[in-house]
Amino acid sequence: MRVALLAGDGIGPEIMAEARRVLDALGLDDLTYEEALVGGAAYKAKGHPLPPETLDAAKRADAILFGAVGDPDCDALERHLRPEQAILGLRKELTLFSNLRPAKVFPQLADASALKAEVASSIDLLIVRELNGDVYFGEKGMRKTADGLREGYDVMSYNEAEVRRIAHSAFKAAQVRRKKLCSVDKANVLETSQLWRDVVIEVSADYPDVELSHMYVDNAAMQLVRDPGQFDVIVTGNLFGDILSDQASMCVGSIGMLASASLDANGKGLYEPIHGSAPDIAGQGKANPLATILSAAMMLRYSLNKPEAADRIEKAVATALENGARSADLGGSMTTREMGDAVLAAL
Ligand code: IPM
Ligand code: MG
């Protein structure tokens, strides 16, 4: 099986190197790896954040492990050449519409959470974020108003087929968890959300064993810090999911801990930490590689059918934390490499 490794920008190469060491240590002889440039790194070398050879490597692969994209050097480029367009392009080109972002507290890290330890320890939730639509992919641009004022616009829309397929993903995910699904929208204000809610209710007829509830996104943001233990699976659109998943990460302890899977209808996936390229600490060995290492575990479980190998990685991460491994984001001082070493030792 082929795995494409796309390290990207900023801390991407550092965290990817640790994930690769962990994968290599598992001795999985049937995996081959192909590396390719993506994001600002690809723009600088080849003039485009998602060059055709990178897209081809991703298409050829059975799974993709992704680091991070984003580079301040590229902030002034036209939007279609910015590093972020690489990840958005991969999600769209490969129809990776279902983004699974689990958030669970490692007991060893309950005191790292921004929440009180007793509140944090109740968190065990999964955000299912739609990834191919919404305001991210609507018509957008800059124009002038009749009065000559500059105006930016981004169209938010979802069609019913897009909502239906993510709703099915979310109900299925809930069926193998605690069977509770909360659909998050802004139906009190947005037509996009009203359709979202109507379609989720229609789809719920196929899943009588799952308890469905609805919540407005502002309330969901509040409930996530007030009582996160109430959530099992949350399903939401692209923009709300982006925001709520960053929030969930700090409830768990650190954004350096959250892995994610972006899946198509056949289980092919791209796996990435939910954090970004962190240019402020790039190249300093300060980044926490655990979210990427845990993303590799998700990849083995969901796309490569190697659940035992995934278990081994997840247990090794827990053991490393148990043994006191802490990078700066977790209140410690270990380097990226030392964090990788701690996981390897536990393996
Ligand atoms: C994420 C990131 C991306 C997004 C950026 C890098 C385009 O924030 O994966 O959450 O907004 O989806
Ligand atoms: Mg984000």
Short mmCIF file of C-alpha atoms and ligand atoms in Angstrom, two decimals:
data_model
loop_
_atom_site.label_atom_id
_atom_site.label_comp_id
_atom_site.label_asym_id
_atom_site.label_seq_id
_atom_site.Cartn_x
_atom_site.Cartn_y
_atom_site.Cartn_z
CA MET A 1 0.00 0.00 0.00
CA ARG A 2 1.14 3.49 -0.82
CA VAL A 3 1.30 6.34 1.64
CA ALA A 4 1.91 9.89 0.43
CA LEU A 5 3.80 12.02 2.95
CA LEU A 6 3.15 15.74 2.51
CA ALA A 7 5.05 17.61 5.22
CA GLY A 8 4.33 21.16 4.05
CA ASP A 9 5.43 24.33 5.81
CA GLY A 10 6.58 25.68 9.16
CA ILE A 11 6.70 22.92 11.76
CA GLY A 12 5.33 20.44 9.16
CA PRO A 13 8.69 18.81 8.30
CA GLU A 14 9.68 18.48 11.98
CA ILE A 15 6.48 16.79 13.11
CA MET A 16 6.33 14.63 9.99
CA ALA A 17 9.86 13.34 10.65
CA GLU A 18 8.74 12.04 14.06
CA ALA A 19 5.62 10.40 12.65
CA ARG A 20 7.78 8.72 10.02
CA ARG A 21 10.16 7.37 12.67
CA VAL A 22 7.20 5.90 14.53
CA LEU A 23 5.79 4.32 11.37
CA ASP A 24 9.19 2.87 10.49
CA ALA A 25 9.55 1.40 13.98
CA LEU A 26 6.35 -0.60 13.45
CA GLY A 27 8.07 -2.58 10.68
CA LEU A 28 5.09 -2.58 8.34
CA ASP A 29 6.75 -4.12 5.27
CA ASP A 30 3.75 -3.69 2.98
CA LEU A 31 3.77 0.10 3.17
CA THR A 32 5.71 2.26 0.73
CA TYR A 33 6.15 5.98 1.17
CA GLU A 34 6.25 8.76 -1.37
CA GLU A 35 7.13 12.31 -0.30
CA ALA A 36 5.94 15.41 -2.13
CA LEU A 37 6.07 19.17 -1.71
CA VAL A 38 2.94 21.04 -0.69
CA GLY A 39 1.92 24.53 0.44
CA GLY A 40 4.38 27.40 0.60
CA ALA A 41 7.28 24.97 0.19
CA ALA A 42 5.80 23.82 -3.14
CA TYR A 43 5.07 27.38 -4.21
CA LYS A 44 8.66 28.40 -3.57
CA ALA A 45 10.11 25.41 -5.43
CA LYS A 46 7.57 25.01 -8.22
CA GLY A 47 5.39 28.09 -8.38
CA HIS A 48 2.18 26.44 -7.14
CA PRO A 49 1.04 25.30 -3.65
CA LEU A 50 -0.45 22.08 -5.06
CA PRO A 51 1.69 21.13 -8.08
CA PRO A 52 0.33 18.43 -10.43
CA GLU A 53 2.95 15.89 -9.28
CA THR A 54 1.83 16.35 -5.66
CA LEU A 55 -1.82 15.95 -6.59
CA ASP A 56 -0.91 12.83 -8.61
CA ALA A 57 0.99 11.36 -5.66
CA ALA A 58 -2.03 12.00 -3.45
CA LYS A 59 -4.38 10.43 -5.99
CA ARG A 60 -2.12 7.37 -6.39
CA ALA A 61 -1.82 6.82 -2.65
CA ASP A 62 -4.05 4.65 -0.49
CA ALA A 63 -3.67 7.22 2.28
CA ILE A 64 -2.07 10.60 2.78
CA LEU A 65 -0.28 11.83 5.87
CA PHE A 66 -0.21 15.61 5.91
CA GLY A 67 1.79 18.00 8.10
CA ALA A 68 0.66 21.62 7.87
CA VAL A 69 0.55 24.48 5.37
CA GLY A 70 0.81 28.21 5.87
CA ASP A 71 3.73 30.57 5.43
CA PRO A 72 3.73 34.30 6.23
CA ASP A 73 6.03 34.88 3.24
CA CYS A 74 3.06 33.96 1.06
CA ASP A 75 0.41 36.14 2.72
CA ALA A 76 0.53 38.77 0.00
CA LEU A 77 0.09 36.30 -2.88
CA GLU A 78 -3.12 36.09 -4.83
CA ARG A 79 -5.46 33.77 -2.96
CA HIS A 80 -5.23 30.86 -5.42
CA LEU A 81 -1.45 30.70 -4.88
CA ARG A 82 -1.51 30.78 -1.09
CA PRO A 83 -0.37 27.68 0.83
CA GLU A 84 -3.84 27.06 2.33
CA GLN A 85 -5.19 26.46 -1.15
CA ALA A 86 -3.18 23.22 -1.21
CA ILE A 87 -5.12 21.57 1.59
CA LEU A 88 -8.42 22.98 0.34
CA GLY A 89 -7.57 21.71 -3.16
CA LEU A 90 -6.71 18.23 -1.90
CA ARG A 91 -9.94 18.02 0.10
CA LYS A 92 -11.96 19.06 -2.94
CA GLU A 93 -10.08 17.15 -5.68
CA LEU A 94 -10.16 13.90 -3.71
CA THR A 95 -13.74 14.48 -2.45
CA LEU A 96 -12.60 14.18 1.15
CA PHE A 97 -15.88 15.48 2.52
CA SER A 98 -16.01 13.88 5.94
CA ASN A 99 -13.62 15.27 8.51
CA LEU A 100 -13.42 13.36 11.77
CA ARG A 101 -11.87 15.32 14.63
CA PRO A 102 -11.95 13.32 17.85
CA ALA A 103 -11.27 15.11 21.12
CA LYS A 104 -10.61 13.03 24.18
CA VAL A 105 -8.66 13.86 27.28
CA PHE A 106 -5.63 11.79 28.06
CA PRO A 107 -6.02 11.39 31.85
CA GLN A 108 -2.34 12.30 32.17
CA LEU A 109 -3.10 15.71 30.65
CA ALA A 110 -6.28 16.69 32.49
CA ASP A 111 -4.34 19.46 34.24
CA ALA A 112 -3.13 20.87 30.88
CA SER A 113 -6.68 21.75 29.84
CA ALA A 114 -7.85 25.35 29.88
CA LEU A 115 -10.86 23.97 31.81
CA LYS A 116 -11.08 22.74 35.39
CA ALA A 117 -9.70 19.18 35.53
CA GLU A 118 -13.07 17.69 36.55
CA VAL A 119 -14.78 19.34 33.56
CA ALA A 120 -11.99 18.45 31.14
CA SER A 121 -11.90 14.80 32.15
CA SER A 122 -15.47 14.34 30.88
CA ILE A 123 -14.52 15.16 27.27
CA ASP A 124 -14.85 12.30 24.81
CA LEU A 125 -16.37 13.69 21.65
CA LEU A 126 -16.06 13.51 17.90
CA ILE A 127 -16.59 16.49 15.64
CA VAL A 128 -17.73 15.45 12.16
CA ARG A 129 -17.02 18.48 10.00
CA GLU A 130 -18.24 18.80 6.41
CA LEU A 131 -15.20 19.62 4.28
CA ASN A 132 -16.22 20.18 0.66
CA GLY A 133 -18.77 22.96 0.80
CA ASP A 134 -20.03 25.97 2.75
CA VAL A 135 -18.58 29.47 2.63
CA TYR A 136 -15.12 27.93 2.03
CA PHE A 137 -15.98 26.98 -1.55
CA GLY A 138 -18.70 29.46 -2.51
CA GLU A 139 -18.23 32.28 -4.93
CA LYS A 140 -15.95 34.89 -3.42
CA GLY A 141 -14.31 38.08 -4.41
CA MET A 142 -13.71 41.77 -3.92
CA ARG A 143 -15.94 44.37 -5.52
CA LYS A 144 -17.00 47.96 -5.14
CA THR A 145 -20.35 49.05 -3.77
CA ALA A 146 -22.44 51.62 -5.64
CA ASP A 147 -20.84 54.22 -3.34
CA GLY A 148 -17.37 53.12 -4.35
CA LEU A 149 -16.59 51.31 -1.09
CA ARG A 150 -14.47 48.17 -1.25
CA GLU A 151 -16.54 45.10 -0.39
CA GLY A 152 -15.43 41.51 0.17
CA TYR A 153 -17.90 38.66 -0.22
CA ASP A 154 -17.99 34.88 0.24
CA VAL A 155 -21.15 32.97 -0.54
CA MET A 156 -22.31 30.38 1.99
CA SER A 157 -24.39 27.54 0.57
CA TYR A 158 -25.07 23.83 0.93
CA ASN A 159 -27.18 21.66 -1.31
CA GLU A 160 -29.17 18.77 0.10
CA ALA A 161 -26.91 16.06 -1.35
CA GLU A 162 -23.91 17.55 0.43
CA VAL A 163 -25.77 17.68 3.73
CA ARG A 164 -27.17 14.19 3.29
CA ARG A 165 -23.79 12.52 2.77
CA ILE A 166 -22.16 14.16 5.79
CA ALA A 167 -25.25 13.39 7.88
CA HIS A 168 -24.94 9.70 6.98
CA SER A 169 -21.24 9.75 7.98
CA ALA A 170 -22.11 11.33 11.31
CA PHE A 171 -25.00 8.98 12.13
CA LYS A 172 -22.77 5.99 11.30
CA ALA A 173 -20.02 7.36 13.53
CA ALA A 174 -22.55 7.84 16.34
CA GLN A 175 -23.80 4.26 15.96
CA VAL A 176 -20.40 2.88 16.98
CA ARG A 177 -20.02 5.35 19.86
CA ARG A 178 -22.57 6.44 22.49
CA LYS A 179 -25.34 6.88 19.86
CA LYS A 180 -25.89 10.59 20.44
CA LEU A 181 -25.65 13.07 17.59
CA CYS A 182 -25.85 16.84 17.99
CA SER A 183 -26.22 18.80 14.76
CA VAL A 184 -24.81 22.31 15.07
CA ASP A 185 -26.13 25.11 12.87
CA LYS A 186 -27.36 28.70 12.88
CA ALA A 187 -30.88 27.99 11.63
CA ASN A 188 -32.28 30.96 13.56
CA VAL A 189 -30.50 33.26 11.07
CA LEU A 190 -29.19 31.36 8.03
CA GLU A 191 -31.14 29.67 5.23
CA THR A 192 -28.12 27.41 4.63
CA SER A 193 -28.57 26.18 8.18
CA GLN A 194 -32.34 25.73 7.84
CA LEU A 195 -31.77 23.37 4.91
CA TRP A 196 -29.00 21.66 6.90
CA ARG A 197 -31.36 21.05 9.80
CA ASP A 198 -34.24 19.85 7.59
CA VAL A 199 -32.01 17.34 5.78
CA VAL A 200 -30.37 16.04 8.97
CA ILE A 201 -33.87 15.38 10.35
CA GLU A 202 -34.83 13.52 7.15
CA VAL A 203 -31.70 11.35 7.32
CA SER A 204 -32.33 10.58 10.99
CA ALA A 205 -35.24 8.34 9.93
CA ASP A 206 -32.62 5.78 8.81
CA TYR A 207 -30.97 5.75 12.24
CA PRO A 208 -33.68 5.22 14.87
CA ASP A 209 -31.04 3.97 17.32
CA VAL A 210 -29.26 7.36 17.38
CA GLU A 211 -30.62 10.18 19.53
CA LEU A 212 -30.54 13.39 17.47
CA SER A 213 -30.45 16.91 18.91
CA HIS A 214 -29.84 20.35 17.38
CA MET A 215 -27.91 23.29 18.74
CA TYR A 216 -27.13 26.77 17.48
CA VAL A 217 -23.43 27.29 16.99
CA ASP A 218 -23.10 30.12 19.50
CA ASN A 219 -24.70 27.96 22.17
CA ALA A 220 -22.50 25.02 21.13
CA ALA A 221 -19.38 27.15 21.65
CA MET A 222 -20.63 27.99 25.13
CA GLN A 223 -21.68 24.41 25.99
CA LEU A 224 -18.28 23.08 24.86
CA VAL A 225 -16.62 24.89 27.74
CA ARG A 226 -19.52 24.70 30.20
CA ASP A 227 -20.27 20.98 29.97
CA PRO A 228 -18.31 19.24 27.19
CA GLY A 229 -19.20 15.83 28.59
CA GLN A 230 -22.75 16.19 27.18
CA PHE A 231 -21.44 15.69 23.61
CA ASP A 232 -20.83 12.40 21.86
CA VAL A 233 -20.81 13.19 18.11
CA ILE A 234 -21.22 16.72 16.76
CA VAL A 235 -21.99 17.18 13.05
CA THR A 236 -21.57 20.59 11.52
CA GLY A 237 -20.62 22.56 8.43
CA ASN A 238 -17.16 23.50 7.24
CA LEU A 239 -16.81 26.90 8.90
CA PHE A 240 -18.44 26.11 12.24
CA GLY A 241 -16.47 22.84 12.39
CA ASP A 242 -13.21 24.67 11.80
CA ILE A 243 -13.86 26.97 14.72
CA LEU A 244 -15.37 24.46 17.17
CA SER A 245 -12.56 21.95 16.62
CA ASP A 246 -9.88 24.48 17.60
CA GLN A 247 -11.92 25.27 20.67
CA ALA A 248 -12.32 21.58 21.52
CA SER A 249 -8.56 21.14 21.29
CA MET A 250 -7.87 23.60 24.10
CA CYS A 251 -10.56 21.96 26.19
CA VAL A 252 -8.55 18.76 25.79
CA GLY A 253 -5.27 20.38 26.73
CA SER A 254 -3.40 21.44 23.66
CA ILE A 255 -3.96 21.90 19.98
CA GLY A 256 -0.74 19.90 19.67
CA MET A 257 -2.67 16.75 20.62
CA LEU A 258 -5.57 16.59 18.14
CA ALA A 259 -5.45 14.31 15.10
CA SER A 260 -7.92 14.21 12.26
CA ALA A 261 -9.07 12.14 9.32
CA SER A 262 -10.61 13.50 6.13
CA LEU A 263 -12.36 10.70 4.28
CA ASP A 264 -14.02 10.14 0.92
CA ALA A 265 -16.99 7.84 0.36
CA ASN A 266 -14.69 4.79 0.00
CA GLY A 267 -12.57 5.24 3.09
CA LYS A 268 -9.57 6.75 1.36
CA GLY A 269 -8.28 9.47 3.59
CA LEU A 270 -5.96 12.31 4.34
CA TYR A 271 -4.71 12.44 7.92
CA GLU A 272 -3.44 15.58 9.57
CA PRO A 273 -3.04 17.29 12.91
CA ILE A 274 -5.71 19.97 13.29
CA HIS A 275 -3.11 22.61 14.13
CA GLY A 276 -1.37 24.78 11.58
CA SER A 277 2.20 25.40 10.51
CA ALA A 278 3.07 27.56 13.57
CA PRO A 279 5.66 29.70 11.75
CA ASP A 280 6.58 31.43 15.04
CA ILE A 281 8.19 28.24 16.37
CA ALA A 282 9.21 26.56 13.10
CA GLY A 283 12.70 25.12 12.98
CA GLN A 284 13.24 25.41 16.71
CA GLY A 285 12.35 21.87 17.73
CA LYS A 286 9.57 23.13 19.99
CA ALA A 287 6.57 21.65 18.18
CA ASN A 288 4.60 18.80 19.70
CA PRO A 289 4.63 15.90 17.21
CA LEU A 290 1.93 13.89 19.01
CA ALA A 291 -1.03 15.13 16.93
CA THR A 292 0.78 13.99 13.78
CA ILE A 293 1.81 10.68 15.34
CA LEU A 294 -1.81 10.15 16.40
CA SER A 295 -2.91 11.07 12.86
CA ALA A 296 -0.67 8.28 11.58
CA ALA A 297 -2.49 5.94 13.96
CA MET A 298 -5.85 7.07 12.57
CA MET A 299 -4.51 6.45 9.06
CA LEU A 300 -3.54 2.88 9.95
CA ARG A 301 -6.98 2.29 11.46
CA TYR A 302 -9.29 3.93 8.92
CA SER A 303 -7.55 3.60 5.54
CA LEU A 304 -4.90 0.88 5.83
CA ASN A 305 -6.80 -1.70 7.86
CA LYS A 306 -4.09 -2.09 10.50
CA PRO A 307 -5.96 -1.62 13.76
CA GLU A 308 -3.32 -3.42 15.85
CA ALA A 309 -0.61 -1.06 14.63
CA ALA A 310 -2.90 1.90 15.36
CA ASP A 311 -3.49 0.58 18.89
CA ARG A 312 0.24 0.24 19.43
CA ILE A 313 0.85 3.87 18.51
CA GLU A 314 -2.00 5.16 20.65
CA LYS A 315 -0.83 3.11 23.64
CA ALA A 316 2.75 4.29 23.13
CA VAL A 317 1.62 7.93 23.16
CA ALA A 318 -0.33 7.34 26.37
CA THR A 319 2.69 5.62 27.93
CA ALA A 320 5.02 8.43 26.89
CA LEU A 321 2.67 10.94 28.55
CA GLU A 322 2.42 8.70 31.60
CA ASN A 323 6.21 8.73 31.79
CA GLY A 324 6.16 12.51 31.84
CA ALA A 325 6.85 13.42 28.20
CA ARG A 326 5.84 17.08 27.83
CA SER A 327 6.60 19.52 25.05
CA ALA A 328 6.26 23.28 25.64
CA ASP A 329 2.55 23.39 24.72
CA LEU A 330 1.95 20.79 27.44
CA GLY A 331 3.85 22.78 30.03
CA GLY A 332 7.17 20.98 29.60
CA SER A 333 10.44 21.59 27.82
CA MET A 334 11.02 18.52 25.66
CA THR A 335 11.96 19.01 22.02
CA THR A 336 10.09 17.62 19.04
CA ARG A 337 12.76 14.92 18.69
CA GLU A 338 12.68 14.05 22.40
CA MET A 339 8.89 13.66 22.22
CA GLY A 340 9.38 11.32 19.27
CA ASP A 341 12.04 9.44 21.23
CA ALA A 342 9.65 9.04 24.16
CA VAL A 343 7.02 7.47 21.89
CA LEU A 344 9.60 5.19 20.27
CA ALA A 345 10.85 4.08 23.69
CA ALA A 346 7.28 3.26 24.72
CA LEU A 347 6.70 1.34 21.48
C1 IPM B 1 -7.99 23.32 9.48
C2 IPM B 1 -7.27 24.56 9.05
C3 IPM B 1 -7.60 24.84 7.58
C4 IPM B 1 -9.10 25.07 7.48
C5 IPM B 1 -6.79 25.99 6.95
C6 IPM B 1 -5.31 25.75 7.04
C7 IPM B 1 -7.20 26.24 5.52
O1 IPM B 1 -7.58 25.63 9.88
O2 IPM B 1 -7.76 22.26 8.88
O3 IPM B 1 -8.75 23.40 10.44
O4 IPM B 1 -9.57 26.20 7.67
O5 IPM B 1 -9.81 24.10 7.22
MG MG B 2 -8.73 25.10 11.54
#
